[in-house]
Amino acid sequence: MAHSYVRRISKPQMMIVVVTSSSSIFSFCFALSLLAFFASAHILTDTEGKNSDLFPEVLREEAVARLYELGKVSDAEGYLERTFLSPASIRAGNLIREWMEDAGLRTWMDQMGNVHGRVEGMNPSADALLIGSHLDTVVDAGIFDGSLGIISAISVLKVLNITAKLQKLRRPIEVIAFSDEEGVRFQSTFLGSAAVAGVLPASALQISDKSGVTVQNALMDNSIEATEETLSQLKYDPKSVWGYVEVHIEQGPVLEGIGLPLAVVKGIAGQTRLKVTVRGSQGHAGTVPMSMRQDPMAAAAELIVLLESLCKRPKDFLSYDGQCNGFAVESLSGSLVCTVGEISSWPSASNVIPGQVTFTVDLRAIDDMGREAVLYELSDRMYQICEKRSVSCTIERKHDANAVICDTELSTQLKSATYSTLKRMEGEIQGDVPVLMSGAGHDAMAMSHLTKVGMLFVRCRGGISHSPAEHVLDEDVWAAGLAILAFLETHL
């Protein structure tokens, strides 16, 4: 009679299968099946002695490896650049689909290039939880911005698949890798998520990149039908969606400063972008007396200093005459940021007093009323300065996005999941889970037009982002995965 047995040795993840038989194919196959079973179960065992329910092989090692692998998918040599529907973007999307399918998800790409992976759970007709972030990058990017949120979500669902819990979810879960958030190629942010949320206008199809290629052309070049009708079909029915959750690197230094890997996001700052054009009198740099000049460069310099002063000390500039109130002024003191990122002059010669100077203003605050009060005061004082200097001034509003406040219920659940994760990983933790505001825009801003949203921030070294120096510790990638796993377990 054939005999087979499994002997466990020294380390719990190692075992020897011994088969004794004259020629028993059945016993041999049985032994091989046992070996395969224990090999697959090994993924749930931490070789460092951690509890097996922390799943380091998937949520840390594999997730980190995939982040670095995705970080190599680039349209440029020597640095990371992956823009909307570029060749690298398509390759990245295909890679993400493979990982989604590995996690047991049904996958597809939609008519805006977004990549989806979905599991229906026990009740396919229930409203779905969406989890996502963006797969596109800025020029010379880091590997974690956007990608971390996608890969963390896929890794968590893979753990649920391995533990046979994926089909026990009470509601469908869908991971979305949005095709465009950064807006690098077409200078129009949230093309992917705005389409899903139903707030992308049909006119967006005709936006051109620097080469004259439109969004519609880019889609058609990738065999994607792009019409006003197909765009409208992308919109999700709000009744079919329970909520949206996004994991993202902080892109700031707060978490590193307080020594914690995770924070809950309370909201995303509203944003206004201005284009300011100052026109004066062009002339010879050596012959026009200083007292007779109408110099738009000097005027622009004064305007920029005004902007900095107002944003540093809004209380010194804002009155209480109905344009603002005490709450708005107080909230502005902690959230208002203003930036001049571009400046140009014409004719831009060292020996010519310029005839025109143009610069941009990026102004953000968590309080929309306060942001409007700052813009009102800024514009009024800018016009006064230009009039005093005998130059003309034109202020154009190029972009507006209202602030988004994250949903209280989702934030509470994410906070609880984060607390339990930190306690499991680090033991007792001092204080509460931090709650931060996001000064950067995220796909959650667009998705807030569709459903309630919640976000988790993950610590990044030095607060550096949009740079090859962007870095997240392996342990923090692990912590993010565990927090989302704990959150999803409330949906089992």
XYZ file of C-alpha atoms in Angstrom:
492
model
C 0.000 0.000 0.000
C 1.332 3.377 -0.939
C 2.023 5.928 1.773
C 2.590 9.657 1.578
C 3.175 12.177 4.302
C 4.239 15.766 4.855
C 7.033 16.519 7.305
C 7.346 20.099 8.627
C 10.906 21.203 9.426
C 12.502 24.070 11.394
C 10.846 27.068 9.699
C 7.053 26.925 9.377
C 7.126 27.917 5.720
C 9.334 24.995 4.696
C 8.301 21.387 4.333
C 9.410 18.153 2.731
C 7.068 15.847 0.896
C 8.126 12.208 0.916
C 6.331 9.609 -1.172
C 6.874 5.915 -0.630
C 5.346 3.633 -3.158
C 6.282 0.901 -5.484
C 4.913 2.971 -8.373
C 1.901 4.859 -7.178
C 1.059 7.646 -9.615
C -1.888 8.598 -7.403
C 0.305 9.084 -4.357
C 2.851 11.017 -6.345
C 0.191 13.356 -7.735
C -1.343 13.728 -4.299
C 2.023 14.728 -2.910
C 2.563 17.227 -5.693
C -0.845 18.750 -5.044
C 0.007 19.075 -1.356
C 3.271 20.748 -2.256
C 1.512 23.170 -4.577
C -1.042 23.947 -1.884
C 1.562 24.747 0.731
C 3.615 26.728 -1.771
C 0.615 28.917 -2.515
C -0.133 29.196 1.193
C 3.425 30.393 1.771
C 2.402 33.783 0.444
C 0.389 34.242 3.640
C 3.380 33.569 5.889
C 5.843 36.287 6.861
C 9.408 35.007 6.890
C 10.344 37.672 9.430
C 7.980 36.324 12.033
C 5.168 38.832 11.562
C 1.577 37.691 11.799
C 0.422 36.016 8.612
C -2.558 38.377 8.377
C -0.176 41.277 7.562
C 0.500 39.749 4.094
C 3.933 41.294 3.511
C 4.676 39.247 0.384
C 1.783 40.855 -1.483
C 1.264 44.223 0.185
C 4.935 45.087 0.575
C 7.370 43.067 -1.545
C 5.207 42.552 -4.605
C 3.595 46.001 -4.422
C 6.980 47.722 -4.220
C 8.376 45.603 -7.062
C 5.400 46.553 -9.229
C 5.844 50.256 -8.435
C 9.418 50.084 -9.681
C 8.419 48.026 -12.709
C 5.723 50.532 -13.667
C 8.229 53.321 -13.067
C 10.316 51.982 -15.941
C 7.468 52.343 -18.446
C 8.310 55.701 -19.983
C 8.187 57.579 -23.275
C 11.551 59.184 -22.503
C 15.074 57.849 -22.191
C 16.643 58.440 -18.814
C 13.601 59.805 -16.987
C 9.938 59.008 -16.391
C 7.361 60.636 -18.637
C 3.992 59.064 -19.373
C 1.275 61.318 -20.750
C -2.303 60.804 -21.905
C -2.556 57.927 -24.413
C 1.148 57.997 -25.248
C 2.780 54.669 -26.232
C 4.122 54.269 -22.686
C 0.682 55.027 -21.263
C -0.820 52.210 -23.310
C 1.933 49.810 -22.203
C 1.385 50.837 -18.581
C -2.345 50.257 -18.940
C -1.781 46.771 -20.327
C 0.561 45.950 -17.449
C -1.978 47.189 -14.920
C -4.669 45.040 -16.552
C -2.443 41.976 -16.153
C -2.052 42.723 -12.446
C -5.795 43.284 -12.081
C -6.518 39.935 -13.701
C -3.914 38.322 -11.442
C -5.992 39.634 -8.528
C -9.138 37.974 -9.899
C -10.721 41.059 -11.455
C -12.600 41.454 -14.729
C -10.847 44.154 -16.761
C -11.480 46.582 -19.626
C -10.340 49.906 -21.061
C -12.998 52.568 -21.642
C -13.360 55.244 -24.345
C -11.147 57.708 -22.466
C -8.303 55.251 -21.929
C -9.136 54.547 -18.279
C -8.289 51.005 -17.158
C -10.880 49.238 -14.988
C -10.787 46.087 -12.871
C -13.959 44.939 -11.131
C -15.260 42.195 -8.870
C -19.008 41.893 -8.387
C -19.003 40.323 -4.934
C -22.112 38.706 -3.507
C -24.531 41.327 -4.811
C -23.708 42.599 -8.334
C -26.699 44.949 -8.298
C -25.511 46.809 -5.209
C -23.905 50.234 -5.532
C -20.163 49.900 -6.069
C -17.146 51.204 -4.214
C -14.638 52.740 -6.620
C -10.944 52.934 -5.739
C -8.468 54.638 -8.004
C -5.763 57.074 -8.977
C -3.939 58.074 -12.165
C -1.429 56.251 -14.350
C -0.091 59.334 -16.162
C 2.896 61.345 -14.907
C 4.516 64.748 -15.171
C 7.779 65.182 -17.069
C 10.790 63.795 -15.145
C 8.439 62.260 -12.597
C 8.732 60.073 -9.538
C 7.350 56.543 -9.512
C 4.820 56.850 -6.671
C 2.528 59.747 -7.655
C -0.690 58.113 -8.884
C 0.774 54.634 -9.261
C 0.799 53.973 -5.508
C -2.976 54.323 -5.284
C -3.556 51.917 -8.174
C -1.110 49.232 -7.102
C -2.121 49.346 -3.425
C -5.744 48.730 -4.375
C -4.874 45.845 -6.707
C -2.643 44.276 -4.051
C -5.389 44.427 -1.451
C -7.878 42.736 -3.767
C -5.281 40.075 -4.545
C -5.030 39.343 -0.811
C -8.816 39.002 -0.636
C -8.683 36.670 -3.641
C -5.955 34.527 -2.066
C -7.915 34.259 1.184
C -11.136 33.374 -0.687
C -12.890 36.546 0.485
C -13.092 38.371 -2.841
C -16.466 36.898 -3.765
C -17.794 37.490 -0.250
C -17.787 41.278 -0.587
C -21.228 42.760 0.017
C -20.858 45.198 -2.871
C -18.927 45.398 -6.149
C -15.429 46.858 -5.892
C -13.906 48.537 -8.918
C -10.338 49.772 -9.289
C -9.821 52.506 -11.897
C -6.461 53.636 -13.267
C -7.340 57.034 -14.692
C -5.667 57.955 -17.986
C -5.023 61.625 -17.263
C -4.851 63.644 -14.071
C -1.711 65.718 -14.524
C -2.864 67.436 -17.720
C 0.644 67.512 -19.181
C -0.167 66.707 -22.808
C -3.377 68.702 -23.301
C -3.112 71.173 -20.408
C -6.530 69.989 -19.231
C -6.515 68.068 -15.967
C -8.760 65.124 -14.996
C -9.621 63.979 -18.518
C -10.022 60.416 -17.230
C -11.881 60.929 -13.962
C -13.976 63.847 -15.236
C -15.289 61.602 -18.019
C -16.323 58.912 -15.517
C -17.909 61.550 -13.278
C -19.788 63.022 -16.244
C -18.340 66.536 -15.951
C -16.018 66.500 -18.973
C -17.545 68.697 -21.689
C -17.743 67.414 -25.256
C -15.582 70.375 -26.286
C -12.655 68.671 -24.501
C -12.397 66.283 -27.463
C -11.169 69.208 -29.584
C -8.408 70.388 -27.232
C -5.038 70.204 -29.013
C -1.576 69.354 -27.766
C 1.560 71.215 -28.886
C 1.690 69.129 -32.060
C -1.859 70.010 -33.049
C -3.201 66.547 -32.189
C -6.603 66.729 -30.528
C -7.886 64.519 -27.731
C -10.235 62.973 -30.298
C -7.281 62.283 -32.641
C -5.304 60.666 -29.826
C -8.199 58.375 -28.979
C -8.783 57.414 -32.610
C -5.048 56.741 -33.081
C -5.466 54.098 -30.378
C -8.540 52.587 -32.063
C -10.902 54.172 -29.542
C -14.101 55.644 -30.931
C -14.324 59.246 -29.756
C -17.587 61.104 -30.220
C -19.849 63.230 -28.087
C -22.125 60.191 -27.726
C -19.369 57.833 -26.553
C -18.166 60.490 -24.116
C -21.630 60.795 -22.593
C -21.816 56.999 -22.236
C -18.772 57.020 -19.973
C -20.634 58.747 -17.169
C -21.481 56.456 -14.271
C -24.986 56.522 -12.849
C -24.637 58.119 -9.384
C -27.135 55.569 -8.044
C -24.765 52.753 -9.018
C -21.845 54.139 -6.990
C -21.504 53.956 -3.204
C -18.341 56.052 -2.907
C -14.810 56.695 -4.121
C -11.556 56.194 -2.206
C -8.070 57.283 -3.270
C -4.665 56.534 -1.767
C -1.995 59.088 -2.672
C 1.400 60.232 -1.513
C 1.167 63.352 0.643
C 3.399 65.463 -1.643
C 4.265 67.461 1.454
C 6.445 67.193 4.586
C 3.878 66.980 7.400
C 3.740 63.204 7.907
C 7.516 62.894 7.869
C 7.684 65.668 10.443
C 5.325 63.928 12.860
C 6.787 60.480 12.221
C 3.684 58.650 10.975
C 3.163 56.848 7.659
C -0.521 57.602 7.040
C -3.076 60.385 7.387
C -6.727 60.878 6.525
C -7.478 63.743 4.139
C -10.186 66.177 5.256
C -10.431 68.034 1.967
C -8.790 69.288 -1.209
C -8.110 72.967 -1.705
C -10.000 74.901 -4.334
C -7.860 76.394 -7.071
C -7.869 79.393 -9.392
C -5.355 80.026 -12.150
C -4.903 83.520 -13.539
C -3.056 84.912 -16.523
C -1.945 88.487 -15.888
C -0.836 90.637 -18.828
C 0.816 94.005 -18.186
C 1.356 96.335 -21.154
C 3.565 99.405 -21.120
C 5.714 101.451 -23.466
C 8.492 99.596 -25.258
C 11.720 101.561 -25.591
C 15.505 101.727 -25.674
C 17.149 100.670 -22.418
C 19.730 103.432 -22.646
C 17.780 106.467 -23.803
C 14.468 106.597 -21.942
C 14.819 108.430 -18.578
C 13.632 106.488 -15.531
C 11.068 109.169 -14.672
C 9.427 108.846 -18.091
C 9.175 105.075 -18.304
C 6.020 103.016 -18.435
C 7.797 99.754 -17.636
C 5.558 96.684 -17.447
C 8.378 94.597 -15.951
C 8.740 96.855 -12.919
C 4.955 96.917 -12.588
C 4.775 93.113 -12.805
C 7.429 92.843 -10.094
C 5.327 95.009 -7.773
C 2.232 92.944 -8.547
C 4.057 89.723 -7.705
C 5.310 91.131 -4.407
C 1.736 92.213 -3.639
C 0.553 88.650 -4.285
C 3.154 87.215 -1.934
C 2.321 89.703 0.836
C -1.430 89.131 0.560
C -1.081 85.355 0.664
C 1.336 85.404 3.591
C -0.802 87.800 5.650
C -4.407 87.732 4.401
C -5.687 89.268 7.647
C -3.755 92.457 6.859
C -5.541 92.893 3.539
C -9.074 91.488 3.840
C -11.784 93.660 5.290
C -15.074 92.665 6.924
C -17.274 94.674 4.570
C -19.164 91.687 3.236
C -16.399 90.347 1.005
C -15.225 87.988 3.708
C -15.997 86.931 7.255
C -14.071 85.843 10.309
C -14.263 82.122 9.528
C -12.908 82.592 6.009
C -10.002 84.747 7.180
C -9.121 82.213 9.882
C -9.228 79.283 7.460
C -7.146 81.173 4.903
C -4.311 81.651 7.354
C -3.686 77.910 7.372
C -4.451 76.940 3.787
C -3.879 79.839 1.379
C -0.947 79.390 -1.024
C -0.113 81.490 -4.074
C 2.477 80.876 -6.783
C 3.817 82.633 -9.866
C 5.129 79.748 -11.934
C 5.601 81.321 -15.368
C 6.725 84.759 -16.508
C 7.578 86.038 -19.980
C 8.282 89.366 -21.655
C 8.198 90.846 -25.132
C 10.449 91.373 -27.009
C 12.648 89.843 -24.298
C 15.963 91.521 -25.105
C 18.477 92.740 -22.538
C 18.716 96.227 -24.041
C 14.976 96.808 -24.550
C 12.391 98.059 -22.070
C 9.710 95.401 -22.613
C 6.399 96.354 -24.081
C 4.518 93.494 -22.442
C 4.976 91.142 -19.522
C 2.790 88.107 -18.845
C 2.791 85.924 -15.738
C 0.625 83.228 -14.206
C -0.910 83.049 -10.746
C -1.878 79.789 -9.043
C -3.999 80.461 -5.959
C -5.357 77.733 -3.676
C -7.343 77.602 -0.444
C -9.600 75.121 1.327
C -12.344 77.761 1.760
C -13.975 78.836 -1.504
C -15.463 82.038 -0.110
C -12.100 83.045 1.283
C -10.438 82.266 -2.063
C -12.931 84.525 -3.830
C -12.293 87.284 -1.279
C -8.556 87.062 -1.927
C -9.096 87.202 -5.690
C -11.349 90.247 -5.333
C -8.822 92.081 -3.171
C -5.876 91.010 -5.336
C -7.502 92.172 -8.573
C -8.559 95.501 -7.086
C -5.068 96.290 -5.772
C -3.399 95.096 -8.990
C -5.478 97.511 -11.066
C -4.585 100.338 -8.670
C -0.858 99.625 -9.032
C -1.082 99.488 -12.816
C -2.989 102.764 -12.926
C -0.393 104.445 -10.687
C 2.380 103.233 -12.999
C 0.534 104.247 -16.191
C 0.464 100.717 -17.596
C -2.522 98.589 -18.553
C -3.358 95.386 -16.766
C -5.546 92.465 -17.895
C -6.426 89.627 -15.510
C -7.908 86.466 -17.033
C -9.287 83.555 -15.009
C -8.085 80.461 -16.841
C -9.129 77.713 -14.438
C -11.407 77.343 -11.415
C -12.040 74.327 -9.221
C -14.004 74.472 -6.011
C -12.665 72.942 -2.834
C -13.766 69.403 -2.024
C -14.568 68.314 1.511
C -14.175 64.586 2.045
C -17.188 62.620 3.234
C -17.470 62.318 7.024
C -18.582 58.664 6.968
C -15.806 57.567 4.625
C -13.212 59.569 6.524
C -14.290 58.013 9.818
C -14.021 54.504 8.364
C -10.612 55.252 6.832
C -9.432 56.750 10.099
C -10.501 53.655 12.029
C -8.803 51.371 9.475
C -5.637 53.462 9.646
C -5.588 53.426 13.446
C -5.926 49.652 13.592
C -3.190 49.283 10.955
C -0.719 51.497 12.814
C -1.465 49.661 16.050
C -0.877 46.261 14.440
C 2.358 47.383 12.811
C 3.839 49.569 15.517
C 2.064 48.580 18.727
C 0.628 51.424 20.768
C 0.640 54.756 18.934
C 0.728 58.145 20.536
C -2.128 60.487 19.724
C -4.704 60.198 17.000
C -4.474 59.530 13.275
C -3.544 62.863 11.662
C -6.064 64.635 9.466
C -4.573 66.808 6.716
C -5.706 69.107 3.950
C -4.499 68.538 0.387
C -3.120 71.543 -1.427
C -2.680 69.469 -4.579
C -5.505 68.461 -6.870
C -6.468 64.793 -7.188
C -8.902 62.662 -9.178
C -11.107 62.757 -6.081
C -11.937 66.362 -7.022
C -13.571 65.239 -10.265
C -15.124 62.152 -8.666
C -16.782 64.304 -5.990
C -19.240 65.398 -8.699
C -20.353 61.758 -8.924
C -20.231 60.434 -5.362
C -18.869 60.904 -1.855
C -15.081 60.716 -1.649
C -12.427 59.806 0.907
C -8.639 59.876 0.759
C -5.578 58.539 2.542
C -2.179 60.222 2.404
C 1.051 58.228 2.539
C 4.299 59.706 3.848
C 6.928 60.604 1.252
C 10.538 61.460 1.960
C 11.168 65.186 2.344
C 7.696 65.909 1.018
C 9.244 65.775 -2.456
C 7.006 64.978 -5.421
C 6.965 65.524 -9.194
C 10.655 64.640 -9.117
C 12.831 61.530 -9.505
C 13.723 62.089 -5.827
C 10.157 61.187 -4.863
C 10.352 58.223 -2.464
C 8.096 56.160 -0.213
C 9.454 53.640 2.304
C 8.604 49.992 1.635
C 7.039 49.816 5.112
C 4.786 52.766 4.267
C 3.623 51.078 1.051
C 2.794 48.101 3.260
C 0.942 50.295 5.762
C -1.167 51.825 2.987
C -2.161 48.380 1.730
C -3.052 47.174 5.214
C -5.200 50.240 5.869
C -7.176 49.728 2.677
C -7.489 46.015 3.462
C -8.894 46.860 6.897
C -11.286 49.326 5.258
C -12.481 46.770 2.682
C -12.989 44.119 5.351
C -15.913 46.230 6.615
C -17.538 45.462 3.261
C -17.327 41.690 3.648
